[in-house]
Amino acid sequence: MTEVIDVYINGGFRKSEGTETIPVTNPATQEVLIEAPFVTMGEIDEAVAAAKTAFLEWRLVPSSERVRYMMNYQLLLKEHHDEIAEILAKETGKTFADAKGDVWRGIEVVEQACNIPSMMMGETSENVARGIDTYSLIQPLGVCVGITPFNFPAMIPLWMFPMAVACGNTFVLKPSEQDPMTPNKLIELFYEAGFPKDLVQLVHGGKEQVNALITHQDTRTISFVGSVAVGQHVYRLGTDHLKRVQCMAGAKNHMIIMPDADKAQVISALVGSSVGAAGQRCMAISVAVFVGDAQYWIPEVREAMSKVRPGAWDDEDAGYGPQISAAAKQRILGFIDAGKKEGAVCELDGSDCRVDGLPDGNFVGPTLFSDVTTDMSIYKEEIFGPVLVAVNADNLEEAIVIINDNPYGNGTSIFTASGGAARKFQSEIEVGQVGINIPIPVPLPFFSFTGWKNSFYGDQHAYGKQAVRFYTETKTITARWFSTESSEPVASNMTIELK
Ligand code: NAD
């Protein structure tokens, strides 16, 4: 019988009492690597209760001490970097290079969490009235929850719990049931770094477990990353239960290609950002908007895409790996079929993709459609595969309108040699993360990850300063002290006298 992966609940790693499990497979071979349990409702209660108790002590630990634990964690993650990347590559199918990037981008957030003392400083105003001062304290909230998707099993959990814990909170993580081995390794190293027990609880499961965490009376915040449909559900359920909620959701990211752009740069950026990581990135470019004569570059884009081939995680020549599941592959093939039926031109068709030695892998080859219109399903839906669709626009204004009319707003980019075009684009585009001659503009963790429209529900975004606001509450103190020599107050009253 296949082993069932551990959970961390109330004091340590152990097996869940849940009897239902889901197989975690190597998507290149279908080999079952481990089973993920669906934890019981009793275990959810136990995890939240343990996190709540741990909070009582942890909130009193000075931020400079919390940072020392975090520094240990950063060192351990770096030491185990390749080991984590290998676990990640095997359960997601990502190439080793990609898997290492996933781990590294997460470590960068841990490094940012080490800045927490200066990020949690309040404000002070002396003498707001005679003898009276006002100042603010930034305090942690309690038990925070994280629900994460399959596509970045190291980076996305690390967007959440290090910042929450550095702020003085405790945390319950429910990672994707499709690749739980990487998050387990992250939490194992977290405790190896010396953090007190129970600061982070790790539970596995699906919809029922997520709903129980959201509606639990003792959870304070919900951080979610995943698809739009689930994100909307989590946001509605969470806010209905008066929780603080942030939901990073799906995307359809456009790249505008102006005819004055550097063609070689455009082609290289388009190929990497559309099929890289098998198109399973929320910041992948899935729509290329060719302005004017730039559309004549499409044959060269097709040529470059056709040279990329998917393969196994440890195949150094593979451009990317398989889709996460057979179901995900089938969904993508359905879109490719729909694109052909809807009248788009299929320039490059990856539906019948075979990889030597891996006949059962969920591979889809690079796929390119041209003459796509905005009413087609391949334009409207997030395909989340190595499929690029090309639309044409007569000028920059038209290209901007296309993007602004799209309901998603995660990322976008423009390739141009014109500062004026770039400036107009950055100012007018209704998308939260903008690249100028950069295809995937994911901000480093001292900024925040700022998707807009249907790509984000909430107001404070992930990591950076916005994460500190999300995981803390401001308390404002107004204080008056009396003179020690007499019982007279230093100030006679609170009225500010303007003279
Ligand atoms: P998903 O929505 O299927 O799952 C995300 C999480 O929600 C998982 O932990 C899953 O167990 C849980 N879940 C699934 N169905 C649920 C339900 N009905 N009720 C409650 N919880 C449920 O997403 P996925 O397929 O794992 O990830 C891919 C999606 O994530 C894509 O849409 C991608 O664009 C998005 N994504 C967004 C960002 C971002 O920052 N905006 C980053 C990465 C991925």
Coordinates of C-alpha atoms and ligand atoms in Angstrom, one line a residue:
M1 CA 0.0 0.0 0.0
T2 CA 1.2 3.5 -0.8
E3 CA 2.4 5.6 2.1
V4 CA 0.1 8.5 3.3
I5 CA 1.8 11.8 3.7
D6 CA 2.0 13.3 7.3
V7 CA 0.2 16.3 8.6
Y8 CA 1.5 18.6 11.3
I9 CA -1.2 19.1 13.9
N10 CA -0.9 20.0 17.6
G11 CA 2.7 19.4 18.5
G12 CA 4.2 17.4 15.6
F13 CA 4.1 15.4 12.4
R14 CA 1.7 12.5 12.4
K15 CA -0.7 10.5 10.2
S16 CA -4.1 11.9 9.7
E17 CA -7.1 10.0 11.1
G18 CA -8.9 10.7 7.8
T19 CA -9.6 7.6 5.9
E20 CA -10.2 9.2 2.5
T21 CA -7.0 9.8 0.5
I22 CA -6.0 11.1 -3.0
P23 CA -3.0 9.7 -5.0
V24 CA -0.2 12.2 -5.7
T25 CA 1.3 11.2 -9.1
N26 CA 4.4 11.9 -11.1
P27 CA 2.8 13.6 -14.0
A28 CA 5.4 12.4 -16.4
T29 CA 4.8 8.7 -15.6
Q30 CA 1.5 8.4 -13.6
E31 CA 3.6 6.6 -10.9
V32 CA 1.8 7.1 -7.5
L33 CA 4.4 8.9 -5.3
I34 CA 2.3 9.1 -2.1
E35 CA -1.3 9.5 -1.0
A36 CA -2.6 12.8 0.5
P37 CA -5.2 12.5 3.2
F38 CA -8.4 14.5 3.7
V39 CA -8.1 15.5 7.4
T40 CA -11.1 15.1 9.6
M41 CA -13.2 18.0 10.9
G42 CA -11.9 17.1 14.4
E43 CA -8.3 17.5 13.2
I44 CA -9.2 20.9 11.7
D45 CA -10.4 22.0 15.1
E46 CA -7.3 20.6 16.8
A47 CA -5.0 22.4 14.4
V48 CA -6.7 25.7 14.9
A49 CA -6.9 25.3 18.6
A50 CA -3.1 24.4 18.8
A51 CA -2.3 27.5 16.6
K52 CA -4.5 29.7 18.8
T53 CA -2.7 28.5 22.0
A54 CA 0.7 29.0 20.4
F55 CA -0.2 32.5 19.4
L56 CA -0.5 33.5 23.1
E57 CA 3.2 33.0 23.6
W58 CA 4.5 33.9 20.1
R59 CA 2.9 37.3 20.1
L60 CA 5.0 38.2 23.1
V61 CA 8.3 37.2 21.4
P62 CA 10.1 40.4 20.3
S63 CA 10.2 41.0 16.6
S64 CA 14.0 41.0 16.6
E65 CA 13.9 37.4 18.1
R66 CA 11.3 36.3 15.6
V67 CA 13.7 37.4 12.9
R68 CA 16.5 35.3 14.3
Y69 CA 14.4 32.2 13.8
M70 CA 13.5 33.4 10.3
M71 CA 17.2 33.8 9.5
N72 CA 17.9 30.2 10.5
Y73 CA 15.0 29.2 8.3
Q74 CA 16.5 31.1 5.3
L75 CA 19.8 29.4 5.8
L76 CA 18.2 25.9 6.0
L77 CA 16.1 26.6 2.9
K78 CA 19.2 27.6 1.0
E79 CA 21.1 24.5 2.3
H80 CA 18.3 22.3 1.2
H81 CA 17.5 24.2 -2.0
D82 CA 18.3 21.5 -4.5
E83 CA 16.7 18.8 -2.4
I84 CA 13.4 20.7 -2.2
A85 CA 13.6 21.5 -5.9
E86 CA 14.0 17.8 -6.7
I87 CA 10.9 16.8 -4.6
L88 CA 9.1 19.6 -6.3
A89 CA 10.2 18.6 -9.8
K90 CA 9.1 15.0 -9.3
E91 CA 5.6 15.8 -8.0
T92 CA 4.9 18.7 -10.5
G93 CA 6.9 17.5 -13.5
K94 CA 8.6 21.0 -13.7
T95 CA 12.1 21.0 -15.2
F96 CA 14.8 21.1 -12.5
A97 CA 15.7 24.7 -13.5
D98 CA 12.1 25.8 -13.1
A99 CA 11.8 23.9 -9.8
K100 CA 14.8 25.7 -8.5
G101 CA 13.3 29.1 -9.5
D102 CA 10.1 28.1 -7.6
V103 CA 12.1 27.5 -4.4
W104 CA 14.3 30.5 -4.8
R105 CA 11.4 33.0 -5.3
G106 CA 10.0 31.6 -2.0
I107 CA 13.3 32.1 -0.2
E108 CA 13.3 35.7 -1.3
V109 CA 10.1 36.2 0.7
V110 CA 11.6 34.6 3.8
E111 CA 14.5 37.2 3.4
Q112 CA 11.9 40.0 3.3
A113 CA 10.3 38.6 6.4
C114 CA 13.6 39.1 8.1
N115 CA 13.0 42.9 7.8
I116 CA 9.9 42.7 9.9
P117 CA 11.0 44.9 12.9
S118 CA 11.3 48.0 10.6
M119 CA 8.1 47.0 8.7
M120 CA 6.1 46.9 11.9
M121 CA 6.9 50.3 13.2
G122 CA 4.0 52.5 14.0
E123 CA 3.6 56.3 13.9
T124 CA 4.0 58.9 16.6
S125 CA 2.8 62.4 16.9
E126 CA 3.9 64.3 20.0
N127 CA 1.7 67.0 21.6
V128 CA -1.5 66.4 19.5
A129 CA -3.0 68.5 22.3
R130 CA -1.2 70.1 25.2
G131 CA 0.7 67.3 27.0
I132 CA -0.9 64.6 25.0
D133 CA 0.8 62.3 22.5
T134 CA -0.7 59.9 20.0
Y135 CA 1.1 56.8 18.6
S136 CA 0.2 53.6 16.9
L137 CA 1.2 50.0 17.6
I138 CA 1.1 47.3 14.8
Q139 CA -0.1 44.1 16.4
P140 CA -0.6 40.5 15.1
L141 CA -4.1 39.1 14.7
G142 CA -4.0 35.5 15.7
V143 CA -4.6 32.4 13.6
C144 CA -4.1 33.0 9.9
V145 CA -5.0 30.5 7.1
G146 CA -3.3 29.8 3.8
I147 CA -4.9 27.9 0.9
T148 CA -2.5 27.3 -2.0
P149 CA -2.6 26.0 -5.6
F150 CA -0.6 23.3 -7.3
N151 CA 1.5 25.4 -9.7
F152 CA 4.1 26.9 -7.2
P153 CA 4.1 24.5 -4.3
A154 CA 7.2 26.1 -2.7
M155 CA 6.9 29.8 -3.6
I156 CA 3.2 30.4 -2.9
P157 CA 3.1 28.8 0.6
L158 CA 6.3 30.9 1.3
W159 CA 4.4 34.0 0.2
M160 CA 2.2 33.5 3.2
F161 CA 3.3 31.8 6.4
P162 CA 6.8 33.5 6.8
M163 CA 5.3 37.0 6.6
A164 CA 2.3 36.0 8.9
V165 CA 4.6 34.3 11.5
A166 CA 7.2 37.1 11.3
C167 CA 4.3 39.5 12.2
G168 CA 3.7 37.5 15.3
N169 CA 0.7 35.4 14.1
T170 CA 0.3 31.6 13.9
F171 CA -0.8 29.8 10.7
V172 CA -2.7 26.9 9.3
L173 CA -1.6 25.9 5.8
K174 CA -3.8 23.8 3.5
P175 CA -1.7 23.3 0.3
S176 CA -2.8 21.7 -3.0
E177 CA -3.7 18.1 -2.7
Q178 CA -1.9 17.6 -6.1
D179 CA 1.6 18.3 -4.8
P180 CA 1.8 18.2 -1.0
M181 CA 5.3 16.8 -0.7
T182 CA 7.0 20.1 -1.2
P183 CA 5.0 22.0 1.4
N184 CA 5.6 19.1 3.9
K185 CA 9.4 19.6 3.3
L186 CA 9.1 23.4 3.9
I187 CA 7.3 22.8 7.2
E188 CA 9.8 20.1 8.3
L189 CA 12.6 22.6 7.7
F190 CA 10.6 25.4 9.5
Y191 CA 10.7 23.3 12.7
E192 CA 14.3 22.3 12.1
A193 CA 15.1 26.0 12.1
G194 CA 14.1 26.1 15.8
F195 CA 10.7 27.8 15.7
P196 CA 8.5 26.9 18.7
K197 CA 6.1 24.1 18.2
D198 CA 2.6 24.7 16.7
L199 CA 3.3 28.1 15.1
V200 CA 2.4 26.5 11.7
Q201 CA -0.1 23.7 11.4
L202 CA -0.1 21.7 8.1
V203 CA -3.4 20.0 7.1
H204 CA -4.2 18.3 3.8
G205 CA -7.5 18.0 2.0
G206 CA -9.8 19.7 -0.4
K207 CA -13.1 21.7 -0.5
E208 CA -14.5 20.5 2.8
Q209 CA -11.3 21.2 4.7
V210 CA -11.0 24.7 3.1
N211 CA -14.5 25.6 4.0
A212 CA -14.0 24.4 7.6
L213 CA -10.9 26.6 8.0
I214 CA -12.7 29.7 6.5
T215 CA -15.8 29.4 8.7
H216 CA -13.9 28.4 11.9
Q217 CA -14.7 30.9 14.6
D218 CA -11.0 31.1 15.6
T219 CA -9.4 31.9 12.2
R220 CA -8.8 35.6 11.5
T221 CA -7.4 35.9 8.0
I222 CA -7.7 33.8 4.8
S223 CA -5.1 34.0 2.1
F224 CA -6.0 32.1 -1.0
V225 CA -4.2 31.5 -4.4
G226 CA -5.9 29.5 -7.1
S227 CA -8.6 29.6 -9.8
V228 CA -11.2 32.3 -10.3
A229 CA -14.2 30.1 -9.5
V230 CA -12.7 28.9 -6.2
G231 CA -11.3 32.3 -5.4
Q232 CA -14.8 33.9 -5.7
H233 CA -16.2 31.2 -3.5
V234 CA -13.5 31.6 -0.9
Y235 CA -13.9 35.4 -0.9
R236 CA -17.7 35.3 -0.6
L237 CA -17.6 32.6 2.2
G238 CA -14.8 34.4 4.0
T239 CA -16.3 37.9 4.0
D240 CA -19.7 36.4 4.8
H241 CA -18.0 35.0 8.0
L242 CA -16.4 38.5 8.6
K243 CA -12.9 37.3 7.9
R244 CA -10.1 39.4 6.4
V245 CA -9.6 37.8 3.0
Q246 CA -7.2 38.1 0.1
C247 CA -7.7 35.9 -3.0
M248 CA -5.1 35.8 -5.8
A249 CA -7.0 34.2 -8.7
G250 CA -6.7 33.3 -12.4
A251 CA -5.4 35.2 -15.3
K252 CA -5.2 35.9 -19.0
N253 CA -2.1 37.9 -19.6
H254 CA -1.5 39.9 -22.8
M255 CA 1.8 41.1 -24.3
I256 CA 1.6 44.0 -26.7
I257 CA 4.1 43.8 -29.5
M258 CA 4.7 47.2 -31.2
P259 CA 6.3 47.2 -34.7
D260 CA 9.3 49.2 -33.4
A261 CA 10.2 46.5 -30.8
D262 CA 13.4 44.4 -31.1
K263 CA 12.1 41.4 -33.0
A264 CA 14.6 38.9 -31.5
Q265 CA 13.8 40.0 -28.0
V266 CA 10.1 39.7 -28.7
I267 CA 10.3 36.2 -30.0
S268 CA 12.5 34.9 -27.2
A269 CA 10.3 36.6 -24.6
L270 CA 7.1 35.3 -26.1
V271 CA 8.2 31.7 -26.4
G272 CA 9.6 31.6 -22.8
S273 CA 6.6 33.3 -21.2
S274 CA 3.9 31.3 -23.0
V275 CA 5.1 27.7 -23.0
G276 CA 7.6 27.9 -20.0
A277 CA 6.5 25.8 -17.0
A278 CA 4.0 24.2 -19.5
G279 CA 2.0 27.5 -19.4
Q280 CA 1.0 26.7 -15.8
R281 CA 2.0 30.1 -14.4
C282 CA -0.6 32.7 -13.4
M283 CA 1.7 35.3 -15.0
A284 CA 2.3 33.3 -18.2
I285 CA 1.7 35.3 -21.4
S286 CA -1.3 33.6 -23.1
V287 CA -2.3 36.4 -25.5
A288 CA 0.1 38.2 -28.0
V289 CA -1.4 41.4 -29.3
F290 CA 0.5 42.2 -32.5
V291 CA 0.2 45.9 -33.4
G292 CA 0.3 46.9 -37.1
D293 CA 3.1 45.2 -39.1
A294 CA 4.4 43.3 -36.1
Q295 CA 1.8 40.6 -37.2
Y296 CA 4.3 39.6 -39.9
W297 CA 6.5 38.2 -37.2
I298 CA 4.0 35.4 -36.4
P299 CA 5.8 32.8 -38.7
E300 CA 9.0 33.4 -36.9
V301 CA 7.3 33.0 -33.5
R302 CA 5.8 29.7 -34.7
E303 CA 9.3 28.6 -35.9
A304 CA 10.8 29.4 -32.5
M305 CA 7.9 27.7 -30.6
S306 CA 8.2 24.6 -32.6
K307 CA 11.8 24.1 -31.5
V308 CA 10.8 23.8 -27.8
R309 CA 10.0 20.3 -26.7
P310 CA 8.7 19.1 -23.3
G311 CA 10.3 16.3 -21.4
A312 CA 11.2 14.8 -18.0
W313 CA 12.2 17.0 -15.0
D314 CA 15.8 15.8 -15.3
D315 CA 16.1 16.1 -19.0
E316 CA 18.4 19.2 -19.4
D317 CA 17.2 19.8 -23.0
A318 CA 13.5 19.8 -22.2
G319 CA 11.9 23.3 -22.4
Y320 CA 9.2 22.4 -19.9
G321 CA 7.4 19.4 -18.3
P322 CA 4.0 17.8 -18.4
Q323 CA 0.7 19.3 -17.3
I324 CA -0.1 18.5 -13.6
S325 CA -2.8 15.9 -14.3
A326 CA -4.4 13.9 -17.1
A327 CA -7.6 15.9 -16.5
A328 CA -5.6 19.2 -17.0
K329 CA -4.2 17.8 -20.2
Q330 CA -7.7 16.8 -21.5
R331 CA -9.1 20.3 -20.6
I332 CA -6.3 21.9 -22.7
L333 CA -6.9 19.6 -25.6
G334 CA -10.6 20.5 -25.5
F335 CA -9.6 24.2 -25.9
I336 CA -7.3 23.4 -28.8
D337 CA -10.2 21.6 -30.5
A338 CA -12.6 24.5 -29.7
G339 CA -10.1 27.0 -31.2
K340 CA -10.0 25.1 -34.5
K341 CA -13.8 24.8 -34.6
E342 CA -14.2 28.5 -33.8
G343 CA -12.2 29.5 -36.9
A344 CA -8.9 30.5 -35.5
V345 CA -5.8 29.5 -37.5
C346 CA -3.9 26.7 -35.7
E347 CA -0.3 27.6 -36.7
L348 CA 1.2 25.0 -34.4
D349 CA -0.7 22.1 -32.8
G350 CA 0.7 20.4 -29.7
S351 CA -2.3 18.1 -29.2
D352 CA -0.6 15.0 -30.3
C353 CA 2.6 15.3 -28.3
R354 CA 4.7 12.3 -27.5
V355 CA 7.9 12.2 -25.4
D356 CA 10.3 9.3 -25.9
G357 CA 10.3 6.9 -23.0
L358 CA 7.3 8.6 -21.3
P359 CA 4.2 7.4 -23.1
D360 CA 1.9 8.1 -20.2
G361 CA 3.0 11.6 -19.4
N362 CA 0.5 14.5 -19.5
F363 CA 2.4 16.3 -22.2
V364 CA 1.0 18.9 -24.5
G365 CA 3.3 20.4 -27.2
P366 CA 3.7 24.2 -27.9
T367 CA 0.5 25.5 -29.6
L368 CA 0.0 28.7 -31.4
F369 CA -3.2 30.2 -32.8
S370 CA -3.4 33.3 -35.0
D371 CA -6.4 35.3 -36.3
V372 CA -8.0 34.9 -32.9
T373 CA -10.9 37.2 -32.0
T374 CA -12.1 38.2 -28.5
D375 CA -15.3 36.2 -28.7
M376 CA -13.5 32.9 -29.0
S377 CA -13.2 30.6 -26.0
I378 CA -9.5 30.3 -26.5
Y379 CA -9.3 34.0 -26.0
K380 CA -11.8 34.3 -23.1
E381 CA -10.8 31.4 -20.9
E382 CA -7.7 30.8 -18.9
I383 CA -6.3 27.7 -20.7
F384 CA -3.3 27.2 -18.3
G385 CA -1.3 25.3 -20.8
P386 CA 1.4 25.9 -23.4
V387 CA -1.0 27.6 -25.8
L388 CA -0.4 31.1 -27.1
V389 CA -3.2 33.0 -29.0
A390 CA -2.4 35.9 -31.3
V391 CA -4.8 38.8 -31.9
N392 CA -4.1 41.8 -34.1
A393 CA -4.6 45.5 -33.4
D394 CA -4.2 48.5 -35.7
N395 CA -2.6 50.7 -33.1
L396 CA -1.7 51.0 -29.5
E397 CA -5.0 52.6 -28.5
E398 CA -6.9 49.6 -29.9
A399 CA -4.5 47.1 -28.1
I400 CA -5.1 48.9 -24.8
V401 CA -8.9 48.7 -25.2
I402 CA -8.6 45.0 -25.9
I403 CA -6.7 44.4 -22.6
N404 CA -8.9 46.8 -20.6
D405 CA -12.0 45.0 -21.8
N406 CA -10.6 41.7 -20.6
P407 CA -12.0 40.7 -17.2
Y408 CA -8.6 39.6 -15.8
G409 CA -5.9 41.9 -14.6
N410 CA -2.9 40.0 -13.3
G411 CA 0.0 40.8 -15.5
T412 CA 0.7 42.4 -18.9
S413 CA 3.6 43.7 -20.9
I414 CA 4.6 45.8 -23.8
F415 CA 7.6 45.4 -26.1
T416 CA 8.5 48.7 -27.8
A417 CA 11.4 51.1 -28.5
S418 CA 9.2 54.1 -27.7
G419 CA 9.2 55.6 -24.3
G420 CA 6.1 57.5 -25.2
A421 CA 4.2 54.3 -26.0
A422 CA 5.5 52.6 -22.9
R423 CA 4.4 55.5 -20.7
K424 CA 0.9 55.7 -22.2
F425 CA 0.6 51.9 -21.7
Q426 CA 1.7 52.0 -18.0
S427 CA -0.6 54.8 -17.3
E428 CA -3.8 53.6 -19.1
I429 CA -3.7 49.9 -18.7
E430 CA -6.1 48.4 -16.2
V431 CA -3.8 45.6 -15.0
G432 CA -1.9 45.3 -11.7
Q433 CA 1.5 44.2 -12.8
V434 CA 3.1 45.8 -15.9
G435 CA 6.2 44.9 -17.8
I436 CA 8.1 47.2 -20.2
N437 CA 10.2 45.0 -22.4
I438 CA 9.9 42.4 -19.6
P439 CA 7.4 39.5 -20.3
I440 CA 6.7 38.3 -16.8
P441 CA 6.8 41.3 -14.4
V442 CA 6.5 39.5 -11.0
P443 CA 7.6 42.0 -8.4
L444 CA 10.3 41.1 -5.9
P445 CA 9.1 40.7 -2.3
F446 CA 9.8 44.3 -1.1
F447 CA 7.0 45.2 -3.5
S448 CA 3.7 43.3 -3.4
F449 CA 2.1 40.9 -5.9
T450 CA -0.7 43.2 -7.2
G451 CA -3.2 41.5 -9.5
W452 CA -6.4 43.5 -10.4
K453 CA -9.9 42.8 -11.5
N454 CA -10.9 39.1 -11.6
S455 CA -7.3 38.1 -10.8
F456 CA -7.6 39.4 -7.2
Y457 CA -10.3 39.8 -4.6
G458 CA -9.6 41.8 -1.5
D459 CA -7.5 45.0 -0.9
Q460 CA -4.2 44.1 0.6
H461 CA -2.1 42.0 -1.7
A462 CA 0.5 39.2 -1.1
Y463 CA 3.9 39.8 0.4
G464 CA 5.8 43.1 0.8
K465 CA 4.3 46.0 2.8
Q466 CA 0.8 45.0 1.9
A467 CA 1.2 41.6 3.6
V468 CA 2.3 43.3 6.8
R469 CA -0.9 45.4 6.7
F470 CA -3.0 42.2 5.9
Y471 CA -1.5 40.2 8.8
T472 CA -1.6 42.9 11.4
E473 CA -4.0 45.4 13.0
T474 CA -3.2 49.0 14.0
K475 CA -3.9 50.1 17.5
T476 CA -3.8 53.9 18.2
I477 CA -2.9 55.1 21.7
T478 CA -3.6 58.6 22.9
A479 CA -1.7 59.2 26.2
R480 CA -1.6 61.9 28.8
W481 CA 0.8 61.7 31.8
F482 CA 0.6 63.7 34.9
S483 CA 3.4 65.6 36.5
T484 CA 5.1 63.6 39.4
E485 CA 5.5 66.8 41.5
S486 CA 1.9 67.6 41.7
S487 CA -1.4 65.8 40.9
E488 CA -2.1 68.5 38.3
P489 CA -2.3 67.1 34.8
V490 CA 0.4 68.4 32.4
A491 CA -2.4 69.3 30.0
S492 CA -5.7 70.9 31.2
N493 CA -7.9 69.3 28.6
M494 CA -7.8 67.6 25.2
T495 CA -8.9 70.6 23.1
I496 CA -6.3 71.6 20.7
E497 CA -6.0 75.4 21.0
L498 CA -5.1 77.1 17.8
K499 CA -3.1 80.3 18.6
Ligands
NAD1 P1 -7.7 25.6 -7.6 O1 -8.6 26.8 -7.5 O2 -8.3 24.4 -8.2 O3 -7.2 25.1 -6.1 C1 -6.6 26.0 -5.3 C2 -6.8 25.6 -3.8 O4 -8.2 25.6 -3.6 C3 -6.3 24.1 -3.6 O5 -5.7 24.1 -2.3 C4 -7.6 23.3 -3.6 O6 -7.5 22.2 -2.7 C5 -8.6 24.3 -3.1 N1 -10.0 24.0 -3.7 C6 -10.2 23.5 -4.9 N2 -11.5 23.5 -5.1 C7 -12.1 24.0 -4.1 C8 -13.5 24.3 -3.7 N3 -14.5 24.0 -4.5 N4 -13.7 24.9 -2.5 C9 -12.7 25.2 -1.7 N5 -11.4 25.0 -2.0 C10 -11.1 24.4 -3.1 O7 -6.4 26.1 -8.4 P2 -5.2 25.2 -9.0 O8 -5.7 24.5 -10.2 O9 -4.5 24.4 -7.9 O10 -4.2 26.4 -9.4 C11 -4.2 27.0 -10.7 C12 -5.0 28.3 -10.7 O11 -4.4 29.1 -9.7 C13 -4.9 29.0 -12.0 O12 -6.2 29.6 -12.2 C14 -3.9 30.1 -11.7 O13 -4.1 31.3 -12.5 C15 -4.2 30.4 -10.3 N6 -3.0 31.1 -9.7 C16 -3.1 32.4 -9.4 C17 -2.0 33.1 -8.9 C18 -2.0 34.5 -8.6 O14 -1.2 35.0 -7.8 N7 -3.0 35.3 -9.0 C19 -0.8 32.3 -8.6 C20 -0.8 31.0 -8.9 C21 -1.9 30.4 -9.5

